[in-house]
Amino acid sequence: MSNWEAIYQKWESFEDLDKDLKTELHTIKDNKHALEDAFYKELTFGTGGMRGVLGAGINRMNVYTVRKAVNGLANYLLANQVNVRDRGVVIAYDSRNMSKEFAVESAKVLGSYGIKTHVFESLRPTPLLSFAVRYLRTVAGIMITASHNPPEYNGFKVYNETGAQIVPEEANLIIESIQKTEDELTVPFLKKEELEEKGLLNWLSYEIDNAYLERLYHMTKMSEAVHQEEKDLQIVFTPLHGTAYNLVTKGLEQLNFPNVAIVKEQAEPDAMFSTVASPNPEEHQAFTMAIELGKKTDADILLGTDPDADRLGVAVKNKTGEYQVLTGNQLGALLLDYILSHTNPQVYQNPRMIKTVVSTELGRAIAESYDVKTLDTLTGFKFIGEKINQFDATGETFIFGFEESYGYLISSFARDKDAVQAAMMATEMAHYWKKQGKTLFEALDVLLEKHGYFLEGMSSLTLKGKEGSEQITKIMDEIRSNPLQEIAGIKVEQVENYLTSERILMAEARKETIDLPQENMMKFILEEDAWVCLRPSGTEPKIKCYYGVRGKDKEDSEAKLASLKETMDQIISDILANK
């Protein structure tokens, strides 16, 4: 009997197994492939926690894998932090299936160690959880969410005492602690009623929301006169069946934007996200209903947030009068320029903009034009949060942080990407440019004329299950063992191997150290201000390829980008075919 079969037998024979999970195991008992995929490995920590398909097995999200993770977290906190039991942990959850159940299960396990928990009475956005950690001064935070993943997923994200996602060093220690829990089926926990009786479970109402909204109110870059006036901007907003409705609508109201049309069909939480193929504003089909409403209301701007409200998508009219979704890089560049152009440079000491290594270089060019230094991090907003935390010691000042995947942070009262903040700033930015007689696409043209025709793209290949994981490993190993010398006829100048923290300068045959944490990622810096980056996703069974170019004009940039993509698609296809 194989190891996974032994674990399956343990689950199948466990007398007190959750009845729904027991039913599922019975349903697939004759499907060896399905059973192996559910039990061949443990669901592992990725971007700040774990994320996976709901269901039975150690490679699935269920009450037992959640309890085991929380048990490890509890032991990690008690061993590495002070005053853990009194400071406690704050827990929030989104609209997905089993989210509230997993939140309560987390509290039940923490309570068995005497650790107090603060749990929101109803669903809340991820950035509010980040803010709550800081506001309540808890030792950690837990967010039950799978962000924009398909409906069959859920997840478990961990935040440290700064309100930022845990970084790799913390994650490794938590994983070590989790692995010391030998049996996920017998993790100790208290009943909810017992937690309440002992004062170990505090239900949160709207105190945190109100404190957050107050900070949001003072984040604006508008003058007091503009702030107070009622604005004629026509807005459409969709929370895509998620958590952002209350905070976004109240935030816009207190900034005096009265003309907000809500996509009613998507305003209510819905774990199945029944009106969209994917609840992800990165995928432009999610804006279909918002665009329909925008046409009816002649909207100036369409706002769409993902289910846990940490990502924002924005659509505005293009030159032909059709609504078009801005890319994450385009919106990030526009927000950065708006913030810097409305910021007194005398106010901030050592101002810093932070972006990820796969985000647009247009951001660096804009920052430099305002004498603001750009810092690069690995992909994942946890690294941006980590940088902000370091500024207390270095004397640097955070101005703005963003990543190409629609994540933005304007003010550091939260320490994770924040679609609510971004929605407020994007709206007032659209109002500013409307008063100048320009749409956001026309404003973007101004930036490109000034700084160069930067253009970026991303393609991904989904490879599911054990076999898919092995294929992703094969691709990365081949690219790392045999680095590309040129891509689409453009010569490679530098090879950045983030797994070994080495940068090779090809012309000089010289190596440098990359001063960033190790990650399974390869980046190629090409001539002509182009670059390509390849990395496995930390949250989905995908391998992603990112591209960036800077052409003479729009057509030149589009042609170069298409050529890079076609070439990399062929390279990956050849590797998988063993050519």
XYZ file of C-alpha atoms in Angstrom:
579
model
C 0.000 0.000 0.000
C 1.370 3.436 -0.979
C 1.653 6.281 1.486
C -1.304 8.197 0.040
C -3.452 5.063 0.176
C -2.618 4.641 3.863
C -3.672 8.223 4.571
C -6.875 7.686 2.602
C -7.633 4.567 4.645
C -7.102 6.547 7.852
C -9.611 9.164 6.710
C -12.095 6.632 5.399
C -12.085 4.693 8.682
C -12.203 7.775 10.943
C -15.448 7.379 12.864
C -16.090 11.083 13.469
C -15.237 12.281 9.959
C -17.381 15.174 8.772
C -20.429 13.627 7.109
C -20.139 15.663 3.879
C -16.490 14.687 3.486
C -17.341 11.064 4.224
C -19.989 11.179 1.483
C -17.468 12.623 -0.966
C -14.932 9.903 -0.190
C -17.590 7.283 -0.753
C -18.448 8.880 -4.116
C -14.860 8.727 -5.404
C -13.786 5.488 -3.696
C -13.406 3.703 -7.045
C -11.626 6.603 -8.778
C -7.960 5.994 -8.018
C -6.787 9.112 -9.872
C -9.134 11.363 -7.884
C -8.170 9.740 -4.595
C -4.451 10.033 -5.319
C -4.788 13.712 -6.197
C -6.656 14.321 -2.928
C -4.125 12.497 -0.737
C -0.727 12.368 -2.482
C 0.549 15.524 -0.799
C -0.419 18.066 1.830
C -1.908 21.366 0.776
C 1.114 23.634 1.071
C 1.676 27.261 1.966
C 2.074 29.485 -1.082
C 1.477 33.242 -1.171
C 1.105 34.005 2.527
C -0.855 30.863 3.347
C -2.610 28.025 1.574
C -5.218 27.878 -1.143
C -6.888 24.909 -2.739
C -9.974 23.129 -3.968
C -12.647 22.402 -1.372
C -13.106 18.735 -0.599
C -11.887 15.666 1.247
C -8.187 14.883 1.580
C -4.963 16.413 2.812
C -4.520 18.176 -0.567
C -7.881 19.931 -0.199
C -9.378 22.768 1.807
C -11.556 21.322 4.584
C -12.057 21.647 8.335
C -9.194 19.251 9.050
C -6.551 20.905 6.882
C -7.628 24.278 8.298
C -7.420 23.004 11.876
C -3.964 21.586 11.241
C -2.760 24.885 9.779
C -4.189 26.862 12.705
C -2.684 24.414 15.185
C 0.718 25.042 13.640
C 0.131 28.786 13.654
C -0.850 28.731 17.332
C 2.321 26.899 18.335
C 4.431 29.199 16.140
C 2.921 32.315 17.767
C 3.370 31.018 21.305
C 7.014 30.162 20.595
C 7.961 33.359 18.750
C 5.756 36.215 19.989
C 4.967 37.823 23.353
C 1.654 38.221 25.155
C -0.019 36.082 22.486
C -3.069 35.001 24.473
C -4.153 38.500 25.451
C -3.283 40.256 22.184
C -5.057 37.554 20.258
C -5.740 37.018 16.568
C -8.293 38.779 14.333
C -10.139 36.699 11.726
C -12.119 37.775 8.663
C -13.695 35.882 5.777
C -15.185 36.462 2.332
C -18.256 35.226 0.460
C -16.966 31.788 -0.564
C -18.355 28.403 0.382
C -17.204 27.382 3.874
C -15.544 30.753 4.572
C -17.397 31.515 7.804
C -17.134 27.878 8.899
C -13.355 27.958 8.430
C -13.150 31.260 10.333
C -14.993 29.761 13.298
C -12.905 26.578 13.139
C -9.782 28.759 13.317
C -11.127 30.461 16.448
C -11.979 27.085 18.001
C -8.416 25.780 17.593
C -6.790 29.013 18.794
C -9.156 29.044 21.752
C -7.975 25.600 22.818
C -4.607 27.277 23.486
C -6.241 30.119 25.407
C -5.635 32.551 22.526
C -8.383 35.147 22.198
C -9.865 35.739 18.757
C -11.742 38.672 17.229
C -14.012 37.423 14.451
C -16.111 39.623 12.178
C -19.836 38.929 12.406
C -20.188 39.036 8.637
C -17.955 38.979 5.576
C -15.283 41.661 5.141
C -12.583 42.614 2.586
C -9.007 41.449 2.934
C -7.608 45.014 3.311
C -9.936 45.561 6.279
C -8.417 42.489 7.937
C -4.966 43.995 7.396
C -6.167 47.264 8.934
C -7.855 45.413 11.829
C -4.581 43.726 12.826
C -2.997 47.165 13.165
C -6.038 48.802 14.765
C -6.555 46.080 17.390
C -2.801 45.462 17.775
C -3.277 41.735 17.552
C -0.392 39.330 17.257
C -1.616 38.043 13.887
C -4.522 37.944 11.455
C -6.240 35.225 9.452
C -8.188 35.864 6.245
C -10.338 33.073 4.841
C -10.390 33.719 1.101
C -9.318 32.361 -2.257
C -9.325 35.867 -3.718
C -10.291 35.648 -7.417
C -9.919 31.872 -7.843
C -12.812 29.807 -9.265
C -15.774 28.949 -6.969
C -14.467 25.489 -6.038
C -11.515 27.080 -4.190
C -11.034 28.541 -0.760
C -7.951 29.645 1.105
C -6.281 30.626 4.357
C -3.994 33.676 4.494
C -1.888 34.627 7.495
C -0.921 38.181 8.481
C 1.785 39.150 10.944
C 1.499 41.783 13.665
C 2.275 44.619 11.220
C -0.827 43.842 9.168
C 1.252 42.555 6.237
C 1.146 39.057 4.812
C 3.731 36.742 6.310
C 7.026 36.666 4.434
C 8.955 33.469 3.533
C 11.011 33.346 6.750
C 7.829 33.460 8.837
C 6.024 31.051 6.521
C 8.855 28.515 6.808
C 8.671 28.558 10.594
C 4.889 28.191 10.500
C 5.203 25.290 8.044
C 7.698 23.588 10.386
C 5.218 24.005 13.201
C 2.345 22.686 11.091
C 4.336 19.605 10.140
C 4.780 18.719 13.809
C 1.032 18.076 13.956
C 1.002 14.385 13.115
C -2.739 13.829 12.737
C -4.943 16.501 11.190
C -8.052 14.535 12.188
C -7.458 14.863 15.940
C -6.367 18.498 16.360
C -7.725 19.850 19.689
C -10.440 22.538 19.615
C -13.103 24.051 21.826
C -16.760 24.434 20.966
C -17.928 27.884 19.905
C -20.219 28.199 22.921
C -17.342 27.440 25.266
C -15.187 30.112 23.597
C -17.927 32.680 24.092
C -18.451 31.683 27.731
C -14.723 32.020 28.469
C -14.413 35.364 26.685
C -12.082 33.853 24.096
C -14.276 34.813 21.131
C -15.111 38.463 20.486
C -17.548 39.119 17.628
C -16.693 42.311 15.708
C -19.402 44.598 14.352
C -18.707 47.939 12.598
C -16.114 49.615 14.832
C -13.269 48.580 12.535
C -15.176 49.648 9.404
C -15.813 53.126 10.807
C -12.174 53.613 11.809
C -11.065 52.469 8.351
C -13.498 54.848 6.616
C -12.139 57.744 8.653
C -8.621 57.003 7.418
C -9.982 56.644 3.904
C -11.588 60.081 4.132
C -8.242 61.743 4.916
C -6.345 59.860 2.179
C -7.620 62.093 -0.632
C -5.356 64.280 -2.741
C -8.196 66.706 -3.499
C -8.159 70.208 -2.059
C -10.648 70.870 0.717
C -12.838 72.905 -1.638
C -12.948 70.137 -4.260
C -13.389 67.537 -1.536
C -16.542 69.231 -0.245
C -18.198 69.930 -3.581
C -20.699 67.509 -5.084
C -19.121 66.023 -8.189
C -20.735 65.215 -11.519
C -18.655 62.117 -12.285
C -20.856 59.213 -13.393
C -19.685 55.953 -11.771
C -20.615 52.283 -12.173
C -19.477 49.850 -9.480
C -19.587 46.058 -9.224
C -18.222 44.082 -6.248
C -18.484 40.874 -8.329
C -20.515 39.071 -5.637
C -17.840 39.806 -3.034
C -17.084 41.906 0.019
C -16.446 45.469 -1.196
C -19.978 46.878 -1.500
C -20.298 48.624 1.875
C -16.839 50.172 2.101
C -16.675 51.327 -1.527
C -20.135 52.897 -1.550
C -19.616 54.599 1.817
C -16.152 55.750 0.778
C -17.485 57.350 -2.399
C -20.328 58.939 -0.471
C -17.986 60.631 1.994
C -15.902 61.965 -0.913
C -19.096 63.479 -2.354
C -19.449 61.307 -5.435
C -23.262 60.901 -5.478
C -23.731 59.421 -8.961
C -22.915 55.768 -8.306
C -24.829 53.091 -10.238
C -24.476 49.585 -8.773
C -24.588 46.418 -10.861
C -27.435 44.994 -8.771
C -27.088 41.443 -10.088
C -23.525 41.357 -8.710
C -24.051 43.355 -5.509
C -25.117 40.390 -3.372
C -22.516 37.902 -2.111
C -22.635 34.674 -4.106
C -20.208 31.833 -3.497
C -20.760 30.526 -7.025
C -20.140 33.916 -8.712
C -23.029 32.988 -10.956
C -22.952 35.975 -13.328
C -19.288 35.687 -14.362
C -17.032 33.011 -15.785
C -14.376 34.199 -13.316
C -14.701 36.795 -10.509
C -11.412 38.373 -11.509
C -11.216 41.975 -12.765
C -8.004 40.984 -14.562
C -10.209 38.974 -16.939
C -12.185 41.560 -18.822
C -15.313 39.441 -19.236
C -15.998 40.208 -15.561
C -16.926 43.743 -16.692
C -19.646 42.631 -19.133
C -22.569 43.662 -16.929
C -20.808 46.807 -15.718
C -20.265 47.869 -19.329
C -23.959 47.323 -20.104
C -24.906 49.547 -17.165
C -22.208 52.060 -18.123
C -23.756 52.479 -21.555
C -27.176 53.120 -19.998
C -25.836 55.735 -17.575
C -23.120 57.197 -19.845
C -20.639 56.456 -17.058
C -17.234 58.112 -16.909
C -15.633 55.239 -14.996
C -16.449 51.601 -14.219
C -15.033 50.050 -11.018
C -14.813 46.294 -10.370
C -13.376 44.610 -7.265
C -12.571 40.937 -6.826
C -14.389 38.897 -4.136
C -12.068 39.765 -1.237
C -11.590 43.356 -2.487
C -7.829 43.437 -2.720
C -7.765 43.872 -6.525
C -9.364 46.661 -8.543
C -10.156 46.797 -12.241
C -11.134 50.048 -13.985
C -12.743 50.579 -17.384
C -13.235 53.898 -19.192
C -14.100 54.951 -22.732
C -11.366 54.644 -25.355
C -10.902 56.751 -28.486
C -13.777 54.995 -30.260
C -16.165 55.626 -27.361
C -16.196 51.972 -26.253
C -15.496 50.935 -22.675
C -12.092 49.325 -22.320
C -10.486 47.885 -19.192
C -7.161 49.419 -18.254
C -4.401 46.921 -17.575
C -3.017 46.713 -14.063
C 0.177 48.376 -15.254
C -1.694 51.213 -16.952
C -3.831 51.968 -13.901
C -0.784 51.730 -11.647
C 1.119 54.248 -13.780
C -1.838 56.642 -13.842
C -2.362 56.431 -10.088
C 1.332 56.976 -9.417
C 1.476 60.073 -11.611
C -1.731 61.494 -10.108
C -0.495 60.957 -6.546
C 2.945 62.448 -7.208
C 1.565 65.419 -9.150
C -0.728 66.196 -6.193
C 1.881 65.703 -3.464
C 4.058 68.445 -2.002
C 7.626 67.120 -2.409
C 8.702 69.085 0.655
C 6.429 67.033 2.900
C 8.097 63.651 2.496
C 11.602 62.565 3.396
C 13.235 60.027 1.071
C 10.028 59.190 -0.845
C 9.792 55.677 -2.264
C 7.593 53.960 -4.816
C 7.538 50.154 -4.649
C 6.693 47.787 -7.482
C 7.290 44.140 -8.293
C 9.938 42.956 -10.758
C 7.242 41.950 -13.273
C 5.432 45.313 -13.191
C 5.861 48.061 -15.785
C 9.074 50.037 -16.043
C 6.873 53.040 -16.866
C 6.390 53.313 -13.107
C 10.117 53.793 -12.597
C 10.258 56.446 -15.328
C 7.343 58.382 -13.782
C 8.841 58.168 -10.288
C 12.219 59.392 -11.505
C 10.581 62.422 -13.126
C 9.403 63.449 -9.636
C 12.747 62.595 -7.989
C 11.217 59.573 -6.285
C 13.256 56.388 -5.994
C 11.756 53.054 -7.096
C 12.279 49.865 -5.106
C 11.678 46.469 -6.723
C 10.363 43.419 -4.897
C 9.515 39.865 -5.829
C 5.990 39.140 -7.011
C 3.487 39.077 -4.176
C 2.277 42.079 -2.214
C 3.684 40.578 0.980
C 7.099 41.837 -0.143
C 5.769 45.363 -0.644
C 4.279 45.211 2.855
C 7.626 44.022 4.206
C 9.423 46.975 2.590
C 6.951 49.465 4.092
C 7.556 47.956 7.532
C 11.306 48.491 7.110
C 10.835 52.206 6.432
C 10.301 52.902 10.141
C 13.967 52.087 10.662
C 15.403 53.468 7.412
C 13.676 56.875 7.413
C 12.205 56.303 3.950
C 8.623 57.358 3.142
C 6.101 55.182 1.360
C 4.343 56.946 -1.521
C 2.697 54.184 -3.531
C 2.957 50.457 -4.179
C 1.580 48.372 -7.017
C 1.824 45.139 -8.974
C 0.668 44.351 -12.504
C -2.027 41.977 -11.264
C -4.353 44.832 -10.268
C -2.991 45.300 -6.742
C -2.445 48.828 -5.359
C -1.776 50.494 -2.022
C -1.927 54.253 -1.577
C -1.734 54.739 2.187
C 0.016 52.434 4.630
C -2.775 52.333 7.220
C -3.333 48.941 5.544
C -0.343 46.783 4.633
C -1.761 44.713 1.798
C -3.118 45.611 -1.616
C -6.353 47.494 -1.146
C -9.047 47.774 -3.818
C -11.122 50.116 -1.645
C -8.285 52.637 -1.390
C -7.570 52.221 -5.085
C -11.239 52.718 -6.017
C -11.314 56.036 -4.137
C -8.089 57.306 -5.720
C -9.029 56.111 -9.230
C -12.375 57.883 -8.941
C -10.942 61.209 -7.833
C -8.244 60.867 -10.498
C -10.936 60.347 -13.163
C -12.738 63.431 -11.817
C -9.520 65.469 -12.023
C -8.859 64.448 -15.627
C -12.484 64.985 -16.618
C -12.135 68.594 -15.459
C -9.093 68.807 -17.761
C -11.256 67.497 -20.626
C -9.568 64.079 -20.768
C -10.490 60.438 -20.174
C -8.014 58.191 -18.355
C -6.900 56.714 -21.692
C -6.125 60.219 -22.949
C -4.259 60.880 -19.702
C -2.284 57.685 -20.316
C -1.345 58.933 -23.777
C 0.147 62.020 -22.115
C 2.336 59.796 -19.931
C 3.459 57.617 -22.856
C 4.330 60.648 -24.978
C 6.450 61.936 -22.119
C 8.140 58.743 -20.898
C 8.056 56.295 -23.826
C 5.693 53.675 -25.247
C 5.909 51.033 -22.553
C 3.705 47.989 -23.049
C 3.399 44.788 -21.023
C 1.680 41.430 -21.318
C 1.285 38.127 -19.521
C 0.394 34.630 -20.673
C -0.211 31.581 -18.540
C -0.449 27.843 -18.990
C -2.650 25.838 -16.595
C -1.232 22.433 -15.673
C -3.342 20.764 -12.985
C -2.695 17.939 -10.584
C 0.428 15.934 -9.842
C 1.357 15.591 -13.518
C 0.901 19.320 -14.077
C 3.120 20.143 -11.109
C 5.836 17.918 -12.567
C 5.518 19.623 -15.970
C 5.899 23.065 -14.402
C 9.029 21.883 -12.613
C 10.373 20.505 -15.909
C 9.887 23.854 -17.681
C 11.635 25.841 -14.961
C 14.506 23.363 -14.665
C 15.143 23.471 -18.419
C 15.062 27.272 -18.617
C 17.385 27.508 -15.625
C 19.836 24.876 -16.898
C 19.992 26.324 -20.409
C 19.425 30.098 -20.154
C 18.204 31.765 -23.324
C 20.747 33.806 -25.295
C 18.162 35.664 -27.360
C 14.374 35.833 -27.539
C 12.478 36.735 -30.709
C 15.711 37.939 -32.261
C 16.472 40.337 -29.381
C 19.730 39.689 -27.569
C 19.706 38.870 -23.853
C 21.833 41.297 -21.817
C 21.220 39.966 -18.319
C 19.928 36.691 -16.867
C 18.388 36.898 -13.402
C 18.083 33.591 -11.579
C 16.057 34.315 -8.458
C 16.362 30.761 -7.145
C 20.136 31.205 -6.793
C 19.960 35.016 -6.281
C 22.378 35.523 -9.190
C 22.386 38.013 -12.046
C 24.620 37.250 -15.032
C 25.784 40.215 -17.142
C 26.259 38.473 -20.475
C 28.623 40.915 -22.229
C 30.985 40.991 -19.264
C 30.543 37.323 -18.304
C 30.189 38.578 -14.761
C 27.850 37.627 -11.904
C 26.137 39.841 -9.345
C 24.088 39.018 -6.287
C 20.371 39.809 -6.406
C 19.458 41.313 -3.041
C 16.007 39.746 -2.845
C 14.645 36.544 -1.269
C 15.022 33.366 -3.283
C 12.126 32.418 -5.544
C 11.541 29.978 -8.377
C 11.697 32.616 -11.113
C 13.840 33.484 -14.131
C 13.995 36.945 -15.720
C 15.764 37.910 -18.945
C 16.685 41.557 -19.531
C 16.945 42.142 -23.273
C 18.281 44.855 -25.515
C 15.870 47.577 -26.674
C 14.370 47.994 -23.158
C 12.584 44.641 -23.345
C 12.319 41.869 -20.753
C 10.759 38.424 -20.181
C 10.064 36.706 -16.850
C 8.939 33.138 -16.186
C 7.530 31.901 -12.854
C 5.071 29.360 -11.463
C 2.002 30.881 -9.803
C 2.000 30.760 -6.022
C -1.775 30.356 -5.823
C -2.904 28.431 -8.918
C -1.672 25.424 -10.969
C -0.187 27.715 -13.616
C 3.125 28.761 -15.047
C 3.154 32.445 -15.984
C 5.238 34.335 -18.506
C 5.482 38.126 -18.263
C 6.718 40.479 -21.003
C 7.666 44.138 -21.181
C 8.778 46.351 -24.087
C 9.380 50.000 -24.869
C 8.841 50.752 -28.529
C 9.052 53.783 -30.811
C 5.256 54.026 -30.843
C 2.172 51.960 -30.016
C 2.402 49.798 -33.151
C 6.080 49.050 -32.597
C 5.445 48.070 -28.965
C 2.528 45.811 -29.893
C 4.590 44.047 -32.573
C 7.525 43.450 -30.221
C 5.239 42.166 -27.470
C 3.472 39.748 -29.821
C 6.814 38.431 -31.078
C 8.090 37.810 -27.541
C 4.908 35.968 -26.596
C 4.913 33.780 -29.715
C 8.535 32.836 -29.152
C 8.095 31.952 -25.464
C 4.963 29.916 -26.198
C 6.966 27.862 -28.681
C 9.907 27.427 -26.293
C 7.596 26.122 -23.543
C 5.771 23.860 -25.995
C 9.072 22.381 -27.172
C 10.198 21.701 -23.597
C 6.970 19.859 -22.810
C 7.335 17.851 -26.008
C 10.935 16.942 -25.026
C 12.324 18.546 -28.165
